[in-house]
Short mmCIF file of C-alpha atoms and ligand atoms in Angstrom, two decimals:
data_model
loop_
_atom_site.label_atom_id
_atom_site.label_comp_id
_atom_site.label_asym_id
_atom_site.label_seq_id
_atom_site.Cartn_x
_atom_site.Cartn_y
_atom_site.Cartn_z
CA MET A 1 -70.74 24.50 11.23
CA LYS A 2 -72.44 23.70 8.84
CA GLY A 3 -75.05 26.43 8.55
CA SER A 4 -78.46 27.29 10.94
CA LEU A 5 -82.48 25.85 10.53
CA LEU A 6 -85.19 27.89 12.17
CA LEU A 7 -87.11 24.86 12.44
CA VAL A 8 -90.89 24.78 12.70
CA ASP A 9 -92.99 21.75 14.45
CA ASP A 10 -96.07 22.04 16.02
CA ASP A 11 -95.34 18.67 17.81
CA ARG A 12 -92.76 19.14 20.13
CA GLN A 13 -90.83 15.15 20.60
CA VAL A 14 -90.73 15.94 17.02
CA ARG A 15 -88.69 19.33 17.36
CA GLU A 16 -87.02 17.99 20.02
CA SER A 17 -85.62 14.94 18.31
CA MET A 18 -84.96 16.38 15.07
CA GLY A 19 -83.94 19.79 16.34
CA GLN A 20 -81.41 17.28 18.85
CA TRP A 21 -80.67 15.10 15.72
CA LEU A 22 -79.70 18.09 13.58
CA ARG A 23 -77.74 19.44 16.17
CA GLU A 24 -75.56 16.38 16.36
CA GLN A 25 -74.18 17.11 12.38
CA GLY A 26 -73.12 20.48 12.99
CA TYR A 27 -76.59 22.59 12.22
CA LYS A 28 -77.03 25.54 14.37
CA VAL A 29 -81.59 24.95 14.95
CA GLU A 30 -83.59 27.51 16.46
CA LEU A 31 -86.84 26.45 17.37
CA ALA A 32 -90.30 27.74 16.57
CA VAL A 33 -94.13 25.96 17.73
CA ASP A 34 -96.06 27.74 15.52
CA ALA A 35 -96.33 29.84 13.15
CA GLU A 36 -96.36 33.43 13.90
CA THR A 37 -93.17 32.27 15.73
CA ALA A 38 -91.44 31.23 13.15
CA LEU A 39 -92.36 35.31 11.53
CA THR A 40 -90.70 36.66 15.24
CA ALA A 41 -87.24 34.13 14.67
CA LEU A 42 -87.23 34.49 10.98
CA GLY A 43 -87.72 39.36 12.32
CA ARG A 44 -84.86 38.54 14.65
CA LYS A 45 -82.18 36.51 12.79
CA THR A 46 -82.54 35.03 9.10
CA PRO A 47 -81.12 31.85 9.03
CA ASP A 48 -80.19 29.59 5.62
CA LEU A 49 -83.09 27.29 5.60
CA VAL A 50 -86.81 26.87 7.01
CA LEU A 51 -88.07 22.98 8.20
CA ALA A 52 -91.49 23.98 8.76
CA ASP A 53 -94.07 21.57 9.15
CA VAL A 54 -97.71 21.99 6.69
CA ARG A 55 -100.07 21.65 9.70
CA LEU A 56 -99.75 23.59 12.47
CA GLY A 57 -102.65 24.51 15.07
CA GLU A 58 -104.81 26.27 13.22
CA ASP A 59 -101.97 28.08 10.98
CA ASP A 60 -99.47 26.13 8.00
CA GLY A 61 -96.50 26.41 6.65
CA PHE A 62 -97.72 27.78 3.37
CA THR A 63 -97.95 30.52 6.15
CA VAL A 64 -94.22 30.41 7.12
CA LEU A 65 -93.19 29.33 2.95
CA GLU A 66 -94.88 32.18 2.29
CA PHE A 67 -93.70 34.47 3.81
CA CYS A 68 -90.22 33.95 3.46
CA ARG A 69 -90.85 34.17 -0.59
CA LYS A 70 -91.91 37.74 -0.41
CA ASN A 71 -89.70 38.32 2.88
CA TYR A 72 -86.75 36.56 2.54
CA PRO A 73 -86.05 35.35 -1.07
CA GLN A 74 -83.25 34.01 -0.19
CA VAL A 75 -83.91 31.43 2.88
CA ALA A 76 -85.10 28.24 1.32
CA VAL A 77 -87.92 26.65 3.06
CA VAL A 78 -88.28 22.59 3.28
CA LEU A 79 -91.86 22.17 4.37
CA LEU A 80 -92.65 18.67 5.82
CA SER A 81 -95.49 16.91 6.25
CA GLY A 82 -97.00 13.85 8.59
CA TYR A 83 -99.68 12.57 5.26
CA GLY A 84 -97.80 13.52 2.51
CA THR A 85 -100.16 13.45 -0.58
CA VAL A 86 -98.62 14.56 -4.40
CA ASP A 87 -101.47 17.22 -4.62
CA MET A 88 -99.49 18.68 -1.42
CA ALA A 89 -95.85 19.27 -2.65
CA MET A 90 -96.85 19.72 -6.51
CA GLU A 91 -98.73 22.89 -4.40
CA SER A 92 -95.61 23.49 -2.07
CA ILE A 93 -92.96 23.01 -4.99
CA ARG A 94 -95.21 25.83 -7.28
CA SER A 95 -95.50 28.07 -4.13
CA GLY A 96 -91.74 28.53 -4.49
CA ALA A 97 -90.34 25.46 -1.31
CA PHE A 98 -87.19 24.01 -2.14
CA ASP A 99 -88.46 20.18 -1.15
CA PHE A 100 -91.42 18.36 0.11
CA LEU A 101 -90.35 15.33 3.10
CA THR A 102 -93.21 13.33 3.73
CA LYS A 103 -92.46 12.34 7.90
CA PRO A 104 -91.33 9.72 9.04
CA LEU A 105 -88.22 11.21 8.30
CA ILE A 106 -85.32 9.48 6.80
CA ASP A 107 -82.31 11.09 8.54
CA ALA A 108 -80.23 11.12 5.05
CA GLU A 109 -82.87 11.49 2.95
CA LEU A 110 -83.37 15.13 5.70
CA GLU A 111 -79.86 15.63 5.69
CA ILE A 112 -78.91 15.24 1.60
CA CYS A 113 -81.70 17.80 0.99
CA ILE A 114 -80.95 20.04 3.31
CA GLN A 115 -77.69 20.11 1.84
CA ARG A 116 -78.78 20.66 -1.68
CA ALA A 117 -80.59 23.37 -0.85
CA LEU A 118 -78.06 25.15 1.17
CA SER A 119 -75.34 24.57 -1.67
CA GLN A 120 -78.24 26.02 -4.34
CA ARG A 121 -78.25 28.73 -1.97
CA LYS A 122 -74.78 28.93 -2.78
CA VAL A 123 -73.81 28.68 -5.10
CA LEU A 124 -77.39 31.68 -6.09
CA GLU A 125 -75.33 34.17 -3.99
CA GLU A 126 -72.03 33.53 -5.77
CA ASN A 127 -74.14 34.52 -8.59
CA SER A 128 -75.48 37.05 -7.70
CA SER A 129 -72.61 38.50 -6.07
CA LEU A 130 -70.15 38.25 -9.21
CA LYS A 131 -73.08 39.65 -11.51
CA LYS A 132 -72.98 42.82 -9.47
CA GLN A 133 -68.87 43.04 -9.65
CA LEU A 134 -69.06 43.17 -12.51
CA ASP A 135 -72.05 45.37 -13.31
CA LEU A 136 -69.92 47.59 -11.06
CA ARG A 137 -66.68 47.26 -13.14
CA TYR A 138 -68.44 47.91 -16.33
CA GLY A 139 -71.23 49.05 -16.58
CA LEU A 140 -74.14 48.23 -17.90
CA ASP A 141 -75.44 47.03 -21.25
CA ASN A 142 -72.47 46.33 -22.58
CA VAL A 143 -72.13 49.90 -22.64
CA ILE A 144 -69.29 50.02 -20.69
CA GLY A 145 -67.29 52.90 -18.22
CA ARG A 146 -66.34 52.76 -14.10
CA ASP A 147 -65.74 56.62 -13.81
CA HIS A 148 -67.95 58.09 -11.28
CA ARG A 149 -70.29 60.06 -13.80
CA MET A 150 -70.60 56.75 -16.23
CA GLN A 151 -72.05 55.06 -12.68
CA ARG A 152 -74.40 57.45 -11.66
CA MET A 153 -75.80 58.09 -15.09
CA PHE A 154 -76.40 53.73 -15.07
CA ASP A 155 -77.20 54.45 -11.65
CA MET A 156 -80.00 57.13 -13.28
CA ILE A 157 -80.81 55.05 -16.71
CA ASP A 158 -81.69 52.36 -13.93
CA SER A 159 -84.18 54.28 -11.79
CA ILE A 160 -85.69 56.26 -14.59
CA ALA A 161 -85.87 53.35 -17.27
CA ASP A 162 -88.95 51.51 -16.74
CA THR A 163 -91.92 55.13 -16.53
CA LYS A 164 -92.53 56.15 -19.16
CA ALA A 165 -90.84 59.98 -18.14
CA THR A 166 -89.44 61.55 -21.85
CA VAL A 167 -85.71 60.71 -21.18
CA LEU A 168 -83.08 63.44 -23.49
CA VAL A 169 -79.93 61.85 -24.13
CA THR A 170 -77.16 64.23 -24.70
CA GLY A 171 -73.21 64.07 -25.64
CA GLU A 172 -71.32 65.10 -28.34
CA SER A 173 -70.76 63.05 -30.99
CA GLY A 174 -69.61 59.22 -30.64
CA THR A 175 -70.13 59.06 -26.77
CA GLY A 176 -72.14 56.46 -26.78
CA LYS A 177 -76.29 57.99 -26.55
CA SER A 178 -78.00 55.76 -29.42
CA MET A 179 -76.23 52.96 -26.64
CA VAL A 180 -77.99 54.38 -23.64
CA ALA A 181 -81.10 55.15 -25.98
CA ARG A 182 -81.34 51.38 -26.26
CA ALA A 183 -79.69 50.05 -22.89
CA ILE A 184 -83.12 52.06 -21.83
CA HIS A 185 -85.88 50.41 -23.77
CA ARG A 186 -84.31 46.97 -22.68
CA ARG A 187 -84.49 48.00 -19.38
CA SER A 188 -88.18 49.17 -19.60
CA ALA A 189 -91.50 46.62 -19.14
CA ARG A 190 -91.66 47.71 -23.22
CA ARG A 191 -88.56 45.13 -23.98
CA ASP A 192 -90.52 42.72 -26.04
CA LYS A 193 -92.00 45.72 -28.12
CA PRO A 194 -90.36 47.96 -31.03
CA PHE A 195 -87.49 50.29 -30.94
CA VAL A 196 -87.95 51.99 -33.03
CA GLU A 197 -85.05 54.73 -34.06
CA VAL A 198 -85.57 58.29 -36.18
CA ALA A 199 -82.69 59.71 -37.83
CA CYS A 200 -84.41 62.60 -37.69
CA GLY A 201 -81.68 65.12 -39.24
CA ALA A 202 -81.44 62.48 -42.17
CA LEU A 203 -83.78 63.55 -44.05
CA PRO A 204 -85.55 66.98 -45.17
CA GLU A 205 -88.41 68.13 -43.76
CA ASN A 206 -91.40 66.64 -45.83
CA LEU A 207 -90.35 62.75 -46.06
CA LEU A 208 -89.68 63.01 -42.00
CA GLU A 209 -93.67 64.45 -41.02
CA SER A 210 -94.88 61.24 -42.71
CA GLU A 211 -92.35 58.88 -42.03
CA LEU A 212 -92.89 60.28 -38.39
CA PHE A 213 -97.30 60.31 -38.69
CA GLY A 214 -97.13 58.49 -41.88
CA HIS A 215 -99.19 59.23 -44.35
CA VAL A 216 -103.21 58.89 -46.30
CA ALA A 217 -103.00 57.03 -49.87
CA GLY A 218 -102.55 60.74 -52.18
CA SER A 219 -101.64 63.33 -49.52
CA PHE A 220 -99.16 63.58 -52.02
CA THR A 221 -97.07 62.84 -55.13
CA GLY A 222 -96.10 59.10 -55.34
CA ALA A 223 -98.46 58.68 -52.23
CA THR A 224 -100.55 56.09 -53.61
CA HIS A 225 -100.46 53.15 -50.59
CA GLU A 226 -101.60 54.53 -46.94
CA LYS A 227 -98.00 54.64 -44.64
CA PRO A 228 -98.68 53.38 -40.87
CA GLY A 229 -95.05 55.75 -40.03
CA LYS A 230 -92.68 55.55 -37.06
CA PHE A 231 -94.76 56.31 -34.10
CA MET A 232 -97.54 54.03 -34.77
CA GLN A 233 -94.77 51.80 -35.55
CA ALA A 234 -93.67 52.31 -31.86
CA ASP A 235 -96.96 51.64 -30.87
CA GLY A 236 -97.17 49.74 -26.67
CA GLY A 237 -93.24 50.02 -27.23
CA THR A 238 -90.01 53.12 -27.44
CA ILE A 239 -89.09 55.93 -30.35
CA PHE A 240 -85.54 57.42 -30.46
CA LEU A 241 -85.41 60.61 -31.73
CA ASP A 242 -82.03 61.24 -32.87
CA GLU A 243 -80.98 64.95 -34.10
CA ILE A 244 -83.55 66.61 -32.34
CA GLY A 245 -81.76 69.88 -32.83
CA THR A 246 -82.73 69.33 -36.45
CA ALA A 247 -85.99 70.29 -36.39
CA SER A 248 -87.46 72.79 -38.45
CA PRO A 249 -90.23 74.50 -36.61
CA ALA A 250 -92.89 73.38 -38.46
CA MET A 251 -91.97 70.06 -37.39
CA GLN A 252 -91.29 71.20 -33.43
CA VAL A 253 -94.92 71.95 -33.18
CA LYS A 254 -96.07 69.20 -34.05
CA LEU A 255 -94.06 66.99 -32.36
CA LEU A 256 -94.77 69.69 -29.30
CA ARG A 257 -98.27 68.39 -29.34
CA VAL A 258 -97.55 64.74 -30.72
CA LEU A 259 -95.78 64.64 -26.77
CA GLN A 260 -97.83 66.55 -25.11
CA GLU A 261 -101.22 64.21 -26.21
CA LEU A 262 -98.86 61.07 -28.08
CA GLU A 263 -102.11 61.84 -30.69
CA PHE A 264 -101.22 63.01 -33.98
CA GLU A 265 -102.46 62.62 -37.61
CA GLN A 266 -101.10 60.86 -41.15
CA VAL A 267 -100.02 63.27 -43.15
CA GLY A 268 -103.06 63.94 -46.11
CA GLY A 269 -105.07 62.30 -42.90
CA THR A 270 -107.93 64.10 -40.32
CA LYS A 271 -108.16 60.90 -38.11
CA THR A 272 -106.73 61.35 -35.24
CA HIS A 273 -104.16 58.41 -33.76
CA ARG A 274 -103.75 57.44 -30.14
CA VAL A 275 -100.22 55.52 -29.10
CA ASP A 276 -98.91 54.80 -26.29
CA THR A 277 -94.45 54.94 -26.85
CA ARG A 278 -92.34 55.77 -25.00
CA VAL A 279 -90.00 58.41 -26.96
CA ILE A 280 -86.68 58.95 -26.03
CA LEU A 281 -84.24 62.15 -27.88
CA ALA A 282 -81.17 62.90 -28.07
CA THR A 283 -78.80 65.45 -29.24
CA ASN A 284 -75.31 66.50 -29.81
CA GLU A 285 -76.43 70.38 -29.76
CA GLU A 286 -76.56 72.34 -27.52
CA LEU A 287 -80.26 72.84 -27.23
CA SER A 288 -80.29 75.42 -24.26
CA GLU A 289 -78.29 77.80 -26.30
CA ALA A 290 -80.74 76.93 -29.99
CA VAL A 291 -82.80 77.79 -27.78
CA ALA A 292 -81.30 81.00 -27.00
CA ALA A 293 -80.53 81.37 -30.16
CA GLY A 294 -84.17 81.17 -31.80
CA ARG A 295 -83.77 78.36 -33.55
CA PHE A 296 -85.50 75.62 -31.00
CA ARG A 297 -89.47 76.45 -29.36
CA GLN A 298 -88.63 77.20 -25.28
CA ASP A 299 -91.69 75.57 -24.17
CA LEU A 300 -90.35 72.00 -26.60
CA TYR A 301 -87.08 72.26 -25.07
CA TYR A 302 -89.34 72.03 -21.88
CA ARG A 303 -91.73 68.88 -22.49
CA ILE A 304 -87.83 67.31 -23.87
CA ASN A 305 -85.56 67.65 -20.67
CA VAL A 306 -88.12 66.36 -18.06
CA ILE A 307 -85.12 63.95 -17.64
CA ASN A 308 -81.40 64.47 -19.13
CA ILE A 309 -79.28 62.45 -19.69
CA GLU A 310 -75.39 63.98 -19.51
CA LEU A 311 -72.73 61.87 -21.74
CA PRO A 312 -69.71 62.49 -20.71
CA SER A 313 -67.34 63.21 -23.40
CA LEU A 314 -64.18 60.27 -23.50
CA ARG A 315 -61.40 63.44 -22.64
CA GLU A 316 -63.36 63.80 -19.30
CA ARG A 317 -63.11 60.26 -18.93
CA LEU A 318 -59.54 58.72 -19.66
CA SER A 319 -59.96 56.67 -17.49
CA ASP A 320 -62.33 54.49 -19.43
CA ILE A 321 -59.31 54.54 -22.36
CA PRO A 322 -57.82 50.78 -21.64
CA LEU A 323 -60.95 49.59 -20.03
CA LEU A 324 -63.12 49.90 -23.56
CA ALA A 325 -60.52 49.48 -26.03
CA ALA A 326 -59.91 46.33 -24.70
CA HIS A 327 -62.91 45.43 -24.66
CA PHE A 328 -63.12 46.63 -27.76
CA LEU A 329 -60.05 44.61 -28.89
CA LYS A 330 -61.63 41.24 -26.91
CA ARG A 331 -64.09 41.80 -29.90
CA VAL A 332 -62.16 42.48 -32.88
CA CYS A 333 -59.09 39.53 -32.20
CA ASP A 334 -63.27 37.88 -31.57
CA ASP A 335 -64.38 38.24 -34.54
CA THR A 336 -61.66 38.15 -36.91
CA GLY A 337 -59.50 34.92 -34.57
CA LYS A 338 -56.62 37.32 -34.37
CA ALA A 339 -54.93 36.65 -31.10
CA VAL A 340 -54.12 40.08 -29.76
CA ARG A 341 -53.63 40.22 -26.32
CA GLY A 342 -53.21 44.31 -25.27
CA PHE A 343 -51.22 47.31 -26.56
CA ALA A 344 -47.90 48.07 -25.39
CA ALA A 345 -47.74 51.01 -22.56
CA ASP A 346 -46.87 53.82 -24.86
CA ALA A 347 -49.41 52.54 -27.22
CA LEU A 348 -51.71 53.09 -24.30
CA THR A 349 -50.38 56.44 -23.14
CA ALA A 350 -50.70 58.01 -26.71
CA MET A 351 -54.29 56.84 -26.60
CA GLN A 352 -54.86 59.20 -23.04
CA ARG A 353 -53.49 61.83 -24.66
CA TYR A 354 -55.23 62.48 -27.50
CA ARG A 355 -58.20 64.61 -27.39
CA TRP A 356 -60.57 62.90 -29.04
CA PRO A 357 -62.67 64.53 -30.66
CA GLY A 358 -64.91 61.40 -32.21
CA ASN A 359 -65.19 60.20 -28.49
CA VAL A 360 -65.56 56.60 -28.29
CA ARG A 361 -66.79 55.49 -31.62
CA GLU A 362 -63.21 56.56 -32.72
CA LEU A 363 -61.56 54.78 -30.11
CA GLN A 364 -63.65 52.08 -31.32
CA ASN A 365 -62.00 52.55 -35.17
CA VAL A 366 -58.15 52.93 -33.63
CA VAL A 367 -59.03 49.66 -31.65
CA GLU A 368 -60.14 47.89 -35.24
CA ARG A 369 -56.97 49.27 -36.91
CA GLY A 370 -54.15 48.52 -34.56
CA VAL A 371 -55.81 45.19 -34.03
CA LEU A 372 -55.87 44.79 -38.32
CA LEU A 373 -52.74 46.62 -39.12
CA GLY A 374 -50.30 44.30 -35.91
CA LYS A 375 -48.42 42.19 -36.23
CA GLY A 376 -47.36 40.45 -33.36
CA ASP A 377 -49.11 40.03 -30.31
CA MET A 378 -49.55 43.96 -28.71
CA VAL A 379 -51.20 47.02 -30.55
CA GLN A 380 -48.26 48.99 -30.24
CA LEU A 381 -47.57 52.76 -31.23
CA GLU A 382 -46.95 53.08 -34.71
CA ASP A 383 -50.04 50.27 -35.22
CA LEU A 384 -52.21 54.09 -34.25
CA PRO A 385 -52.97 56.28 -36.79
CA PRO A 386 -50.13 59.50 -36.63
CA ALA A 387 -52.39 62.31 -35.09
CA ILE A 388 -52.82 59.33 -31.66
CA ARG A 389 -49.15 58.56 -32.17
CA ASN A 390 -47.61 62.61 -32.46
CA VAL A 391 -48.83 63.94 -29.82
CA ALA A 392 -47.20 65.42 -27.74
CA PRO A 393 -47.33 65.44 -24.02
CA SER A 394 -46.15 68.98 -23.49
CA ASN A 395 -49.37 69.88 -26.17
CA THR A 396 -52.14 69.21 -25.04
CA GLN A 397 -52.21 70.77 -22.20
CA THR A 398 -53.43 74.86 -23.26
CA THR A 399 -53.29 77.67 -21.00
CA ASP A 400 -55.40 79.73 -22.05
CA GLY A 401 -57.32 81.41 -20.51
CA GLN A 402 -56.54 79.14 -17.40
CA THR A 403 -54.83 79.56 -13.13
CA LEU A 404 -51.79 78.47 -13.78
CA LYS A 405 -53.57 75.92 -11.11
CA GLN A 406 -56.35 75.14 -12.92
CA ALA A 407 -53.62 74.19 -15.95
CA LEU A 408 -51.35 71.90 -14.13
CA GLU A 409 -54.34 70.41 -12.69
CA GLY A 410 -54.68 68.63 -16.92
CA PRO A 411 -50.69 66.90 -16.85
CA GLU A 412 -51.00 66.38 -12.17
CA ARG A 413 -54.50 64.52 -13.39
CA GLN A 414 -52.71 62.29 -16.10
CA ILE A 415 -49.79 61.22 -14.43
CA ILE A 416 -51.87 60.55 -11.42
CA LEU A 417 -53.96 57.75 -12.86
CA SER A 418 -50.83 56.55 -15.39
CA VAL A 419 -49.50 54.92 -11.86
CA LEU A 420 -53.01 53.94 -10.69
CA GLU A 421 -53.83 52.37 -13.07
CA SER A 422 -50.19 50.09 -13.81
CA ASN A 423 -50.17 49.46 -9.44
CA HIS A 424 -54.10 48.11 -10.61
CA TRP A 425 -55.37 50.33 -8.13
CA ASN A 426 -53.62 49.86 -5.29
CA ARG A 427 -52.97 53.79 -3.56
CA HIS A 428 -50.44 52.80 -1.18
CA ALA A 429 -47.36 51.26 -4.18
CA THR A 430 -49.59 55.08 -5.49
CA ALA A 431 -48.31 57.01 -3.53
CA THR A 432 -45.31 55.07 -2.66
CA LEU A 433 -44.41 55.50 -6.25
CA LEU A 434 -44.94 59.86 -6.46
CA GLY A 435 -43.32 60.14 -3.19
CA ILE A 436 -46.62 61.53 -1.40
CA ASN A 437 -48.34 60.42 1.59
CA ARG A 438 -51.78 59.16 1.45
CA THR A 439 -53.74 61.38 2.76
CA THR A 440 -52.54 63.83 -0.13
CA LEU A 441 -52.82 61.08 -2.41
CA TYR A 442 -57.14 60.24 -2.03
CA LYS A 443 -57.77 64.60 -1.67
CA LYS A 444 -55.94 64.67 -4.86
CA MET A 445 -57.64 61.86 -6.86
CA LYS A 446 -60.84 63.44 -4.92
CA ARG A 447 -59.72 67.24 -5.94
CA LEU A 448 -59.15 65.34 -9.30
CA GLY A 449 -62.74 63.28 -10.25
CA LEU A 450 -60.76 60.38 -9.99
CA ASP A 451 -61.85 58.34 -6.48
CA ASP A 452 -64.55 56.71 -8.25
CA GLY A 453 -65.01 53.22 -6.00
CA GLN A 454 -62.44 51.25 -7.69
CA GLU A 455 -60.57 49.00 -5.01
CA GLY A 456 -56.48 48.56 -4.55
CA ALA A 457 -55.83 46.06 -2.85
CA GLU A 458 -54.36 47.96 -0.02
N1 LIG B 1 -69.28 53.48 -22.98
C1 LIG B 1 -69.83 53.18 -24.39
N2 LIG B 1 -69.24 51.51 -24.26
C2 LIG B 1 -69.52 50.53 -25.28
N3 LIG B 1 -68.95 51.18 -26.09
C3 LIG B 1 -69.68 52.54 -26.55
C4 LIG B 1 -69.89 52.30 -25.68
N4 LIG B 1 -70.85 54.68 -26.16
C5 LIG B 1 -69.99 53.96 -27.34
N5 LIG B 1 -70.05 53.17 -27.49
C6 LIG B 1 -69.50 52.54 -29.19
O1 LIG B 1 -68.86 53.53 -30.04
C7 LIG B 1 -70.19 53.94 -30.76
C8 LIG B 1 -70.54 54.66 -30.72
O2 LIG B 1 -71.93 54.84 -30.36
P1 LIG B 1 -73.25 56.37 -30.70
O3 LIG B 1 -73.93 55.36 -31.73
O4 LIG B 1 -74.33 55.19 -28.79
O5 LIG B 1 -72.77 56.73 -29.99
P2 LIG B 1 -73.41 58.63 -30.18
O6 LIG B 1 -74.10 59.33 -28.98
O7 LIG B 1 -75.46 58.27 -30.51
O8 LIG B 1 -73.10 59.11 -32.20
P3 LIG B 1 -73.91 60.04 -32.71
O9 LIG B 1 -74.16 61.38 -32.29
O10 LIG B 1 -72.73 60.33 -33.77
O11 LIG B 1 -75.16 59.75 -33.63
C9 LIG B 1 -70.76 52.82 -31.05
O12 LIG B 1 -70.60 51.35 -32.43
C10 LIG B 1 -71.31 52.29 -29.20
O13 LIG B 1 -70.64 50.57 -29.87
MG1 LIG B 2 -76.33 58.48 -32.62
#
């Protein structure tokens, strides 16, 4: 079968003879006399293509077209008319019709039009499913991660990106907080407006205040001109306040006000300014602890902790290491023209044993260095820094304060993971190699957080 069509025409003769001819060409054809019948038929079973006469008794083909565009955007619509005018043809294309044909129809013309519509639809479908697969496998906006925690985070980013909600991004240094902040901005309707980044920890308090809110001329020594400040620059866009945990008590008060009211005054100024800015904050400190210790205002903490995106450390998602390493490897090769294909197995194993205190940033540096130092077409164990090369397998797990079961989980996870990886996540092969049955493997994977939606060929 070449495809399914819905033919809408109020002229019985046209309907039946065209229907007949199309069936002979190998299409599956449904017939409808008017727009109403057509809409019911569409709801029952969605065809690949709709052929609709423009003039249908009281309604017209544009009703069907509009309905399809709105409810079934994947269905191609071709409008037919007995008295085609250029205007009408233009209007139908503008309204989203795939094509506009004038009756009497020439068979060959109709057939070619249908084939073009169907093949275009196929390309669109393939592209969107390919894109979905890529998104699912690699992540979002260059933020890479296949680990289930990362996948959950991508879903969260997608659902909050286009709101104005304040977002707090937390995670150890180098886990990708700044990257995530940028991804949120890029996936919001503010994407064409400024994304303004302020490293709050890098400036002393008085300078930070003028950096954020600006100052008027003469407000302090050296302030010869008026300066607008980052909040004003970010009007309509997003401001990203990094290292928020370092803000002084006085700064915290000012931030609370600007977050609550989006109002502030420039340093030394009296005029109140208002801005429309989305605020994203990041910290690698445990803010709740800073609150308990009295270093961070509780009211400010509540105000910024509306939506918390927590980035896992790299050691919590060891299964992402091969993917990330391959990504960085490709990038260095593209940048430098080096032709390195991958990592020797023992190099990869060492990387998965290491604890990565500097997280993804450290991994990126290690890969870059390895590629640049390496002589052959693979990064070898000896191309890695000693700290990684020399992690002895038995040293990676400490047993302090853990039960035997907990202490064994680390190595167990490691073993299962590496067998899964080397068998392209094929569970059957993995279970056989490990000498356990598949159900046991599934249970263990689930318990060890390894069931992150990987599809292996079974
Ligand atoms: N998931 C990821 N996918 C790809 N690259 C990543 C990922 N996470 C981090 N990186 C890379 O690692 C480096 C550090 O990321 P980023 O600056 O976003 O971390 P951070 O959490 O903001 O660090 P810091 O706490 O030091 O500010 C960047 O070069 C970034 O490109
Ligand atoms: Mg950062």
